[in-house]
Short mmCIF file of C-alpha atoms in Angstrom, two decimals:
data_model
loop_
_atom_site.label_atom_id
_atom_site.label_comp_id
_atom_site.label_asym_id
_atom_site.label_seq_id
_atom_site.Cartn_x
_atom_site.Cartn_y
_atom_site.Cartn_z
CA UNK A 1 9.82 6.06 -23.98
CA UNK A 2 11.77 4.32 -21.19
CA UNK A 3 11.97 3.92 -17.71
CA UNK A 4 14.42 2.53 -15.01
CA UNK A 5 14.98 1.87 -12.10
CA UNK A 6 14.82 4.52 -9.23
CA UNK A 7 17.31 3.25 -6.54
CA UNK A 8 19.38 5.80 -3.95
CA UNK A 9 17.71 8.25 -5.82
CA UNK A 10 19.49 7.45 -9.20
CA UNK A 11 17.97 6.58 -12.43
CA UNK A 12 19.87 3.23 -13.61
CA UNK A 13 19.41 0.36 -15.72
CA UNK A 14 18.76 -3.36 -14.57
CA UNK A 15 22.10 -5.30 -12.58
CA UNK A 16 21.79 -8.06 -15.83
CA UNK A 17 21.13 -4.66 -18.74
CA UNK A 18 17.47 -6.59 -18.56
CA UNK A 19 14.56 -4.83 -19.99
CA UNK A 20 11.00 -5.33 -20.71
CA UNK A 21 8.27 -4.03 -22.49
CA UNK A 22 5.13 -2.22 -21.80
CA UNK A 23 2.30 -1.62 -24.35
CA UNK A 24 -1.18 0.16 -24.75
CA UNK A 25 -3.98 -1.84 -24.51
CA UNK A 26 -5.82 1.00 -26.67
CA UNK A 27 -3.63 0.50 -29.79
CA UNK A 28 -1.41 -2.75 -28.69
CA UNK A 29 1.42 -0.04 -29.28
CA UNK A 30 4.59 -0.17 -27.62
CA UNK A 31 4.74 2.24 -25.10
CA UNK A 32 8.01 1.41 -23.42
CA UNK A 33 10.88 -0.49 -22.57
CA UNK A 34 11.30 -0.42 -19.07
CA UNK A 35 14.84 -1.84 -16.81
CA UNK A 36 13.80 -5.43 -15.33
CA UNK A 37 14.72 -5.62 -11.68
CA UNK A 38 16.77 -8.68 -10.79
CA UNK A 39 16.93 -10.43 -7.44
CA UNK A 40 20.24 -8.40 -6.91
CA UNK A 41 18.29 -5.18 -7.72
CA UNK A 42 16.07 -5.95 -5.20
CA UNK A 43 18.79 -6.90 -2.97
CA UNK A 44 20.24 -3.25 -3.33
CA UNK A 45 17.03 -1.49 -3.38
CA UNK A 46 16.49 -2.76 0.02
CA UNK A 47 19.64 -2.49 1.43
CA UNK A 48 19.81 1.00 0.47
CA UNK A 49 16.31 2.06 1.68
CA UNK A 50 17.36 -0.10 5.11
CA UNK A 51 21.08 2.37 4.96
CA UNK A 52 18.95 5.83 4.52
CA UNK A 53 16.49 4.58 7.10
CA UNK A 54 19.51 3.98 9.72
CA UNK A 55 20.98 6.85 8.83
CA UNK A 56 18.09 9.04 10.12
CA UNK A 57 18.11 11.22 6.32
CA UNK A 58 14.05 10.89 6.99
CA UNK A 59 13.60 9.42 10.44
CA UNK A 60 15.49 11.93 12.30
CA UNK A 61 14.00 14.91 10.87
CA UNK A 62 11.74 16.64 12.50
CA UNK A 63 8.19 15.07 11.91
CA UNK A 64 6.53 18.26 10.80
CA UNK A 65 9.46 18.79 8.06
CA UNK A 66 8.76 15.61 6.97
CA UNK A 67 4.56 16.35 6.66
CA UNK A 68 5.72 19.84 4.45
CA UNK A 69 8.00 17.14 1.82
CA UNK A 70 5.06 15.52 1.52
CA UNK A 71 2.56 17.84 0.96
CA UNK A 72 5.00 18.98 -1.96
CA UNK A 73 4.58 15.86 -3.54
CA UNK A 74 0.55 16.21 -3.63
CA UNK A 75 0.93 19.89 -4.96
CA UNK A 76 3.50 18.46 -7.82
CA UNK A 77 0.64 15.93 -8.43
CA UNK A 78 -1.97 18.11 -9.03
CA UNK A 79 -0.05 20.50 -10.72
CA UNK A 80 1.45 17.18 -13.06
CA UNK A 81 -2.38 16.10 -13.24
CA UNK A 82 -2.91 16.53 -17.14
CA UNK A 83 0.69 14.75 -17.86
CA UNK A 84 0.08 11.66 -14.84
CA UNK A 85 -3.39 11.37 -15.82
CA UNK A 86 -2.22 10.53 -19.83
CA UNK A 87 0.61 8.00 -18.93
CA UNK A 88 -1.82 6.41 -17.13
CA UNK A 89 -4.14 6.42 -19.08
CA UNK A 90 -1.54 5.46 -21.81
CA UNK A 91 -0.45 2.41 -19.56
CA UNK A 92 -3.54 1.01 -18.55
CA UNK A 93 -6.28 1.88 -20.51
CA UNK A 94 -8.67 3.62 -18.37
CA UNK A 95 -10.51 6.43 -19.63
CA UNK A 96 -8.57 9.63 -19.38
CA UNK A 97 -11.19 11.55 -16.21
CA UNK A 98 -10.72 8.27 -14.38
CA UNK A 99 -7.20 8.44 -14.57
CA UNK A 100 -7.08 12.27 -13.27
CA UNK A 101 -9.48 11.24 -10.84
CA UNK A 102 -6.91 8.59 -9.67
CA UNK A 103 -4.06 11.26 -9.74
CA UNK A 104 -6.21 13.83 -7.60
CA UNK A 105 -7.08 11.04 -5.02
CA UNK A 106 -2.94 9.83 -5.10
CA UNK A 107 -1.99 13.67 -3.93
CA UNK A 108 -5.14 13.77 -1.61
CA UNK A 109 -3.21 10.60 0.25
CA UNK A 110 -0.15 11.98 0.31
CA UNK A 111 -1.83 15.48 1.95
CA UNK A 112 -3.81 13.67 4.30
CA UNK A 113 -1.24 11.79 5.55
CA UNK A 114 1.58 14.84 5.72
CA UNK A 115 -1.64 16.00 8.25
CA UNK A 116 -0.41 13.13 10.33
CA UNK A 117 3.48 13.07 10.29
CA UNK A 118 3.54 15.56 13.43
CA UNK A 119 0.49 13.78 14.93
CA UNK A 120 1.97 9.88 15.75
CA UNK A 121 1.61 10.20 19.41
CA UNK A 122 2.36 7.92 22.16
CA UNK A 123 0.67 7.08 25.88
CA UNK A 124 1.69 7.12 29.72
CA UNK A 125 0.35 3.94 31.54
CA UNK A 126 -0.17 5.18 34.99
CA UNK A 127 2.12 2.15 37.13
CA UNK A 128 1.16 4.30 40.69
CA UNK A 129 3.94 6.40 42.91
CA UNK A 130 7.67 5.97 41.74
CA UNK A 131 7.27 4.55 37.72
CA UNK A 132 7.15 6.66 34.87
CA UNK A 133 5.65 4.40 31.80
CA UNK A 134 5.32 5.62 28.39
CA UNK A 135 5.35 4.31 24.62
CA UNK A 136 6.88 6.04 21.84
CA UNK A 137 5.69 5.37 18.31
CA UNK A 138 8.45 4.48 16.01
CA UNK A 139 8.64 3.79 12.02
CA UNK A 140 9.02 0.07 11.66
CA UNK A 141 12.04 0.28 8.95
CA UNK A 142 12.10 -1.01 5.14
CA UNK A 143 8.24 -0.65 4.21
CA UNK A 144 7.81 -2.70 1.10
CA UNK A 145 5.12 -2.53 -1.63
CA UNK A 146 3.79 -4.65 -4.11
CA UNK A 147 1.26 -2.83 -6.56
CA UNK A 148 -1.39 -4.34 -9.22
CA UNK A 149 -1.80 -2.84 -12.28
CA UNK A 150 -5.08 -1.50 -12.07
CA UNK A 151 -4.49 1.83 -9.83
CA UNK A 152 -0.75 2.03 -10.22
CA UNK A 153 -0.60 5.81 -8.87
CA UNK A 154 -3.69 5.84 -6.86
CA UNK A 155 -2.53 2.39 -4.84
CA UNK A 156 1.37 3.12 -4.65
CA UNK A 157 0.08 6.65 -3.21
CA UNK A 158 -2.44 4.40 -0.22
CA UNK A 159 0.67 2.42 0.55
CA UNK A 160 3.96 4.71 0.40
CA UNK A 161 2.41 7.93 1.96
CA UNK A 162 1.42 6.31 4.96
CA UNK A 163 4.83 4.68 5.24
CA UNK A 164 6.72 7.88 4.94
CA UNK A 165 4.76 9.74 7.09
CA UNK A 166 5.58 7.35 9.41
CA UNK A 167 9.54 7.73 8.90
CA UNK A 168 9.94 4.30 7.06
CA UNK A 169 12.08 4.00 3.96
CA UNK A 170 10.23 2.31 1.04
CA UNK A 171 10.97 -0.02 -1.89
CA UNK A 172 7.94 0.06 -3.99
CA UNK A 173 7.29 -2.96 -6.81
CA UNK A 174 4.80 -1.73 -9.59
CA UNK A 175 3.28 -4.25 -11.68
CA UNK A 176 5.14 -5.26 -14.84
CA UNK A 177 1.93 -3.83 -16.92
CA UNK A 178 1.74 -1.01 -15.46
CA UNK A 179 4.83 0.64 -13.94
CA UNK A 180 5.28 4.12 -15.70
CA UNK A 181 3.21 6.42 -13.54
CA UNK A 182 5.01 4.99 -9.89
CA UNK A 183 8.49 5.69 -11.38
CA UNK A 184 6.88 9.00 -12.21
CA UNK A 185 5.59 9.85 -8.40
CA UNK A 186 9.63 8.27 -7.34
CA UNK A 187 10.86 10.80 -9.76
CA UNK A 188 8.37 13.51 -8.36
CA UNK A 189 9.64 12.77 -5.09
CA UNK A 190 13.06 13.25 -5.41
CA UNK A 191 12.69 16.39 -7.19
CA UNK A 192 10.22 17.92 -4.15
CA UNK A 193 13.51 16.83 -1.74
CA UNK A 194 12.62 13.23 -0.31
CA UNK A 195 16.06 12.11 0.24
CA UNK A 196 17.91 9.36 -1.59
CA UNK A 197 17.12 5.82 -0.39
CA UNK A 198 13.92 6.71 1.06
CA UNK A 199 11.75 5.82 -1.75
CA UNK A 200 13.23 3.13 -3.97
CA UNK A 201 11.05 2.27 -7.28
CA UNK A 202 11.89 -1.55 -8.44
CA UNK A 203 9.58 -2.34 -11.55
CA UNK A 204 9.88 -5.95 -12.61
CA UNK A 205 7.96 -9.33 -12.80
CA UNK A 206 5.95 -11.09 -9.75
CA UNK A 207 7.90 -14.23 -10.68
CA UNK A 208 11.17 -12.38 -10.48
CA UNK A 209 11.01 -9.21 -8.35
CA UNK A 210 7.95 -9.65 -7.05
CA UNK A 211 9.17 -12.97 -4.97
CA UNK A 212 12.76 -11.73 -4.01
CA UNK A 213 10.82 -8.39 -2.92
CA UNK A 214 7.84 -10.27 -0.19
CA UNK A 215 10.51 -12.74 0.80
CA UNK A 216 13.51 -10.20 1.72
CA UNK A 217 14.54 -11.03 5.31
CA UNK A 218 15.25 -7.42 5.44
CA UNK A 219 12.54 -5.82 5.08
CA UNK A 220 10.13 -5.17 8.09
CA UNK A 221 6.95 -4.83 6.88
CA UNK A 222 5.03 -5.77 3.35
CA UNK A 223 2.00 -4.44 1.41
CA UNK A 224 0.21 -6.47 -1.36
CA UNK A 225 -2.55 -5.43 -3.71
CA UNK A 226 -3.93 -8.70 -5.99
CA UNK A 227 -5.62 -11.76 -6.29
CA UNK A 228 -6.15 -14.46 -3.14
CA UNK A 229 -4.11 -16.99 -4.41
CA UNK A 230 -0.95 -14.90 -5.31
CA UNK A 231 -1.69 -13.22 -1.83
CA UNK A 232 -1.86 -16.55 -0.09
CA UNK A 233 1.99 -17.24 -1.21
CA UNK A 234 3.42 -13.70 -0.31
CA UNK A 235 1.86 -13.89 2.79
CA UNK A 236 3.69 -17.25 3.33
CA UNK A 237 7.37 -16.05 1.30
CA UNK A 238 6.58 -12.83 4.55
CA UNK A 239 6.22 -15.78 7.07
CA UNK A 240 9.41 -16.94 6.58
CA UNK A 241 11.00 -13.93 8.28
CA UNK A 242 8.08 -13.13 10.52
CA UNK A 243 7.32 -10.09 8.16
CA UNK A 244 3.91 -8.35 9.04
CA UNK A 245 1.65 -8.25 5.77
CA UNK A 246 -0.95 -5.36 4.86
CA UNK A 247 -3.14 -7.12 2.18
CA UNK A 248 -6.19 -6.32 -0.13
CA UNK A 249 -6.80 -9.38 -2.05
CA UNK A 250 -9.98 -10.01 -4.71
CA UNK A 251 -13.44 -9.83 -4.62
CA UNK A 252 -16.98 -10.96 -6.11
CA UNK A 253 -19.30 -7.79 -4.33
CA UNK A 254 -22.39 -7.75 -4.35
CA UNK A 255 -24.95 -4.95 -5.24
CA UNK A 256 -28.26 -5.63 -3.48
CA UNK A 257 -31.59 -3.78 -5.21
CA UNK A 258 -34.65 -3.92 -3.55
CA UNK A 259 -37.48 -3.12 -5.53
CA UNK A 260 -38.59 0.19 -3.60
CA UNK A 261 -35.10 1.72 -4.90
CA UNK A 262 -35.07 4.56 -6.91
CA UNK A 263 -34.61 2.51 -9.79
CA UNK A 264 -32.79 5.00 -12.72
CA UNK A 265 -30.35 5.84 -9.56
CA UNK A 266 -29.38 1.98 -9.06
CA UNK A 267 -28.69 1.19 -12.38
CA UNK A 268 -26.91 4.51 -12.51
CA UNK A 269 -24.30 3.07 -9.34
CA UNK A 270 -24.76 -0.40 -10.27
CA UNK A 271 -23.28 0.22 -14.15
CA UNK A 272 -20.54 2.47 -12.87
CA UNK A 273 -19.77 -0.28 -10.43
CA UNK A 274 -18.93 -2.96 -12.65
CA UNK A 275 -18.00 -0.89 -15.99
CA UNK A 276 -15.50 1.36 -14.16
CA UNK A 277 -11.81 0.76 -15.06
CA UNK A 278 -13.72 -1.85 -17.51
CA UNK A 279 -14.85 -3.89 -14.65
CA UNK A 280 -10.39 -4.55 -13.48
CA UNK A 281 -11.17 -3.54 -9.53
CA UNK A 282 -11.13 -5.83 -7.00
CA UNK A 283 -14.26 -3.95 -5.51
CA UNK A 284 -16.01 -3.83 -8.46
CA UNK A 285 -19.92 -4.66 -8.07
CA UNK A 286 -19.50 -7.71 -9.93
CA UNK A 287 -22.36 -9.67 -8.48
CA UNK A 288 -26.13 -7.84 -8.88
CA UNK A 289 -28.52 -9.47 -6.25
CA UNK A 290 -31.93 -8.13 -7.33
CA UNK A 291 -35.95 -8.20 -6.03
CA UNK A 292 -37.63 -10.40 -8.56
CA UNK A 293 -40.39 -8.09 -8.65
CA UNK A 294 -37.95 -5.71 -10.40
CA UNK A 295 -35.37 -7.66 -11.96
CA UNK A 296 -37.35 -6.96 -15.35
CA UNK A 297 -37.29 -3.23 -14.82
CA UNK A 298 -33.61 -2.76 -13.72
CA UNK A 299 -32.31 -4.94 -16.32
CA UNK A 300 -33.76 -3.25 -18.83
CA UNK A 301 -32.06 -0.08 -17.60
CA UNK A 302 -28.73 -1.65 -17.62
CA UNK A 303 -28.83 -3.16 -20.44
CA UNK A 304 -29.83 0.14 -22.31
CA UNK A 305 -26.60 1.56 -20.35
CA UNK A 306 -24.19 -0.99 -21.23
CA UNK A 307 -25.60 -1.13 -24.90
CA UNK A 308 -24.65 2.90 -25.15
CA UNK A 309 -21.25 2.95 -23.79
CA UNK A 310 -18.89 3.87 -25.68
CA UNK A 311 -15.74 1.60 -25.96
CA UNK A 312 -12.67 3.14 -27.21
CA UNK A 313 -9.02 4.07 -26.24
CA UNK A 314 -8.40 5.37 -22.77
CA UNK A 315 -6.86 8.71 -24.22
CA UNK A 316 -10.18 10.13 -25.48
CA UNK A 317 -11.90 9.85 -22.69
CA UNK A 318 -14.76 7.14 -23.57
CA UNK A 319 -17.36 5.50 -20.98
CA UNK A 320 -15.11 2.33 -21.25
CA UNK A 321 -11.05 1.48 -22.54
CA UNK A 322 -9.64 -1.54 -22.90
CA UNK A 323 -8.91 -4.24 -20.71
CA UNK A 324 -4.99 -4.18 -19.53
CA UNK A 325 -3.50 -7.41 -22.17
CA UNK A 326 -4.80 -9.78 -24.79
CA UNK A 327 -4.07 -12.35 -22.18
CA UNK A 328 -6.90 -11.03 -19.48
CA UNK A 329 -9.46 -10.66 -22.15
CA UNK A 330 -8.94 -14.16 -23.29
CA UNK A 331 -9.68 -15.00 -19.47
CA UNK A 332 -12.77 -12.55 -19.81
CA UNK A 333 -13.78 -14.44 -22.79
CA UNK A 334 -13.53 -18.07 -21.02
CA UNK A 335 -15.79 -16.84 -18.27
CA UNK A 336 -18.49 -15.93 -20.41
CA UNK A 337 -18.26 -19.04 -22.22
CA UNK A 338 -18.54 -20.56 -19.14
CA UNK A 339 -21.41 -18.73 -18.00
CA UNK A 340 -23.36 -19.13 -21.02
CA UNK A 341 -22.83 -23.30 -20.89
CA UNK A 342 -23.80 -23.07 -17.11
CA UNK A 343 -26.94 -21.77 -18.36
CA UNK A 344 -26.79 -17.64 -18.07
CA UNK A 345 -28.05 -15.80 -20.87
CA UNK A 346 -26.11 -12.65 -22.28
CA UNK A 347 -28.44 -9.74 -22.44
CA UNK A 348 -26.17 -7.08 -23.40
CA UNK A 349 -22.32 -7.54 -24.58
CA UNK A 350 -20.32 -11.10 -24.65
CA UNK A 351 -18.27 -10.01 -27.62
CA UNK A 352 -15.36 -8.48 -28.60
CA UNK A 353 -16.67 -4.89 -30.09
CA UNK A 354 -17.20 -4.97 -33.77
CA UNK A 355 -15.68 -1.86 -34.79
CA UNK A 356 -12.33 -2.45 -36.63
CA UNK A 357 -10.98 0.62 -35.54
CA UNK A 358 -10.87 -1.10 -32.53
CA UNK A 359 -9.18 -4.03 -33.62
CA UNK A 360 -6.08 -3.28 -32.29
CA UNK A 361 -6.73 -3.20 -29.02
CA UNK A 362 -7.49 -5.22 -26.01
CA UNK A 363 -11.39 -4.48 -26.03
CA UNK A 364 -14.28 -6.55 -24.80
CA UNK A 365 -18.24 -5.24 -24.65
CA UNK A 366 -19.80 -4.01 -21.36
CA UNK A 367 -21.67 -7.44 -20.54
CA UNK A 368 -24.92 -8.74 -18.53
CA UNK A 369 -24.97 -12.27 -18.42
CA UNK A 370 -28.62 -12.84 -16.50
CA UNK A 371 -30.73 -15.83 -14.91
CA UNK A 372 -27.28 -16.85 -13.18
CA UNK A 373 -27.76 -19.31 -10.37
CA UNK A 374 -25.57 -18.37 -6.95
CA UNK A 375 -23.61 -21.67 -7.28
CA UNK A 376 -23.17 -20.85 -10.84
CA UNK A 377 -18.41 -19.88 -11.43
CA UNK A 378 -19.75 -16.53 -12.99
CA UNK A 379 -21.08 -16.07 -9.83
CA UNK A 380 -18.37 -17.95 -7.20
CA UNK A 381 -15.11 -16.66 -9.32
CA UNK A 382 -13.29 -12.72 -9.80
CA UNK A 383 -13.32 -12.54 -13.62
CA UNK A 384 -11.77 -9.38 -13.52
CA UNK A 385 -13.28 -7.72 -16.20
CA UNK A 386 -17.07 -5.81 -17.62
CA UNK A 387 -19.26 -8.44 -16.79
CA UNK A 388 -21.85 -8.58 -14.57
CA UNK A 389 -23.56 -11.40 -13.46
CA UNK A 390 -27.50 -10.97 -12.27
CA UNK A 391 -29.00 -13.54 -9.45
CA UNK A 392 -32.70 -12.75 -8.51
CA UNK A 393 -34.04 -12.75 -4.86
CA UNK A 394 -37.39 -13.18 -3.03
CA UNK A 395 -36.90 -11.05 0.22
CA UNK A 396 -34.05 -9.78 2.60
CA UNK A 397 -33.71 -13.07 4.15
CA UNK A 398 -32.50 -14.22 0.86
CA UNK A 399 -30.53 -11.40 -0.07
CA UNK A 400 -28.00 -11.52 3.25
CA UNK A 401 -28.07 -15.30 2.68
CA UNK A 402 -26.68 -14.70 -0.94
CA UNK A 403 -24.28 -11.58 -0.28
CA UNK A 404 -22.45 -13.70 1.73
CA UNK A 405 -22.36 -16.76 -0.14
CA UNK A 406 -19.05 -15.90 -1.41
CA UNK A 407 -15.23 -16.59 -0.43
CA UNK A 408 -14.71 -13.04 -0.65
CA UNK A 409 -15.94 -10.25 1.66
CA UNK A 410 -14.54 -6.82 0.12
CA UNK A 411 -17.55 -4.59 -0.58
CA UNK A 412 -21.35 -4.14 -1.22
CA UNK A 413 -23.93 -2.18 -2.18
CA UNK A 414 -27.71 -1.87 -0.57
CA UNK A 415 -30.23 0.01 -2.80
CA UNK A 416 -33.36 0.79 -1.17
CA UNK A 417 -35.36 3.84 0.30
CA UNK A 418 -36.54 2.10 3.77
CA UNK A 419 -33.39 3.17 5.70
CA UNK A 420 -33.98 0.17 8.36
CA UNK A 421 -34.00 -2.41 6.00
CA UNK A 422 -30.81 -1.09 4.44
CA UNK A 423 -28.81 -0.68 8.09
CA UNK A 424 -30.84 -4.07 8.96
CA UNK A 425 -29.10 -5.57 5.87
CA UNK A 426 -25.61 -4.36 6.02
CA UNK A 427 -25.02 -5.18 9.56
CA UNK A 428 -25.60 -8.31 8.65
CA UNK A 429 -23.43 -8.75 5.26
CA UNK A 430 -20.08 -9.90 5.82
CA UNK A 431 -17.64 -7.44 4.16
CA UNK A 432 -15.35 -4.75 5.17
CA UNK A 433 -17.35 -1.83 3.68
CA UNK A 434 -21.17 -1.61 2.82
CA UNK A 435 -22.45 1.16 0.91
CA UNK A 436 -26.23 2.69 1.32
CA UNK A 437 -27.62 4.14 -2.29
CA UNK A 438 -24.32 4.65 -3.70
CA UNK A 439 -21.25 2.65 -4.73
CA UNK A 440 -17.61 3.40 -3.27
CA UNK A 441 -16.14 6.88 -2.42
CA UNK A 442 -13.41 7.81 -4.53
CA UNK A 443 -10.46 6.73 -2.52
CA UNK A 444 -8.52 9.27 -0.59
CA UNK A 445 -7.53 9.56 2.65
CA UNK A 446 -10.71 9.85 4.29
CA UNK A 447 -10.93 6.20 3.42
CA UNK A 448 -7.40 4.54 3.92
CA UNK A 449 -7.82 3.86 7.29
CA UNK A 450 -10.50 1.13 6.92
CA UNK A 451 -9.77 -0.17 3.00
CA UNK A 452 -6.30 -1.31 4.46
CA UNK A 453 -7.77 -3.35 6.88
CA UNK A 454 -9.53 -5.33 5.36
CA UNK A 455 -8.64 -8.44 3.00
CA UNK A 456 -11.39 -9.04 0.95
CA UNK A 457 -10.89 -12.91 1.34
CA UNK A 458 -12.56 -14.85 4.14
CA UNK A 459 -13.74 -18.23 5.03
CA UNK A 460 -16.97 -19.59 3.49
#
């Protein structure tokens, strides 16, 4: 398999004949070789998204025409779901009904926001007698976006539908690990008659692409999906030309159990929390904050959960795949290390699996690492990966106190049937979304307007 670059609506190879390679994490099989955008292929890339964006191919249609182009690319997604869901599932790992599930909410982003293509209104500001005062609403230019690994099709969809809708032309970066499903949607695209230019699809390295991409003085406007330190320098490479910056960095969540929870329906959310994707989300429910009164109960639920999962490759659909490169489990393994020195005890996992026909792959257990402290790095740091560390608590005081003892402030969880002490609670946890007796919604655009706004990185 191979894949280039998608620039003016061609298919070409890198400016330098560059390539690199992308395996499987299921099998640590090739999967493809893949062009390797240069600096000069970003250079064009943008320069050609900033000519079709002057020359009014998508901003000077009319709106509505431009919401029925995109609603043919969410059809084409659905209808592509089996083939889009495989890749992905190919590319990353994940198992293959979380990949469709990531495919179904990429076209439901890409319908929602065709709803809104006619709808980007302006206002009158009444002056009094004799002035006529209005604003118009107008796309910003060269939208640019930088996408993890993780949710390839599901992120590039939160980020590039929203732009087009809009009327901006795009250049869109996909991670090095992970490109092959967002030169799929630029291929998709093109073929449902998004003109040339308007979506340009640069795969390359962070080091490489990645930099020339967040510090192009011509684009007008940047999205980043990753981790709070490589955030920290885009945001400043944007700076440098006064670029605004949409960012959703890391996160250590928290899922808070009371003890009059329903427990079986906690440990349900909580597992699914941390062991979806194998635990590679930036909202996953990393931290679990529980009543000490049933911390014995709802560990032994979870770690009869995580001991049952089956761990195998993403293609046949198991409870857990692989983690994305040899190089992130090895960081998986040094946290638990860690934690277990630091004085947590591993209840369920810690290991690579045992099964050789496994051996192959990038796999590492569904893991509970228990009596963790909240000053403990298990507990402070984003491994990234299936482990979850659990921190007791005496009483809601305690649990707000530790929820937000954290540098990050992306998600959290409240499980508990007394409906006062769970509103009490999240009003009073400091993160951009808190969920009551559940865990996350699935994406889509019913929720793009608020996961875009918020950073997941804040000020201890």
């Amino acid at each position: 398999m191979t894949g280039q670059l998608i620039i003016n609506g061609e298919r070409i190879g890198a400016s330098d004949g560059g390539t690199f390679e992308v395996f499987d994490p299921s099998t640590g099989d090739l999967l493809a070789t893949v062009a390797k955008a240069t600096k000069a292929d970003i250079d064009r890339a943008v320069d050609t998204a900033h000519a079709a964006f002057e020359g009014k191919a998508w901003a000077g249609i009319v709106p509505a025409e431009r919401g029925r182009i995109m609603q043919r690319i969410a059809q084409a997604l659905r209808d592509q779901t089996e083939e889009l869901a495989t890749l992905e599932s190919r590319d990353n790992g994940k198992p293959l009904r979380q990949a469709r599930t990531d495919v179904q909410v990429a076209a439901r982003y890409f319908e929602f926001f065709a709803g809104i293509a006619d709808k980007i209104m302006g206002h009158t500001i009444p002056l009094g007698p004799g002035y006529l005062d209005f604003t118009i609403r107008e796309p910003i230019g060269v939208s640019a976006h930088i996408v993890p690994w993780n949710y390839p099709i599901q992120i590039g969809a939160r980020g590039v539908a929203p732009a087009l809708a809009a009327g901006c032309a795009v250049v869109l970066k996909p991670s090095s690990e992970a490109p092959m499903t967002a030169l799929r949607l630029g291929e998709i695209a093109l073929a449902c008659g998004l003109p040339p230019g308007i979506l340009n699809v640069v795969p390359g390295t962070g080091s490489e692409a990645g930099v020339a991409l967040a510090s192009h003085p011509r684009i007008n406007q940047l999205t980043f999906t990753g981790s709070v330190d490589v955030g920290i320098r885009v945001a400043q490479m944007a700076a440098q030309n006064v670029v605004p910056v949409v960012m959703e960095l890391g996160g250590k969540s928290p899922n808070i159990v009371f003890a009059d929870a329903d427990l079986d329906l906690a440990a349900q959310g909580v597992a699914t929390a941390i062991f979806q994707n194998a635990g590679q989300t930036c909202s996953a429910g990393s931290r679990l904050l529980v009543e000490r009164k049933a911390h014995g109960a709802l560990v032994d639920r979870l770690a009869a959960r995580a001991k049952s999962m089956r761990v195998g490759p993403g293609v046949s659909d198991p409870d857990m795949g692989p983690i994305i490169s040899s190089r992130q489990r090895e960081t998986i393994e040094r946290y638990v290390a860690v934690g277990k020195e630091e004085g947590a005890r591993v209840v369920a996992g810690g290991s690579r699996p045992t099964d050789a026909g496994l051996s192959k792959g990038f796999y590492y257990q569904p893991t509970l690492l228990d009596g963790v402290s909240p000053g403990m790095r298990v507990a402070q740091e984003e491994i990234f990966g299936p482990v979850l560390a659990i921190i007791e608590f005496e009483d809601v005081e305690e649990a707000a106190a530790l929820a937000n003892k954290s540098q990050y402030g992306l998600v959290a969880g409240v499980w508990t049937r007394d409906i006062n002490k769970a509103l009490s609670l999240a009003s009073r946890i400091k993160a951009g979304q808190v969920y009551v007796n559940t865990y996350g919604d699935g994406g889509g655009g019913h929720a793009s307007c608020h996961v875009l706004q918020f950073s997941g990185h804040r000020s201890s």
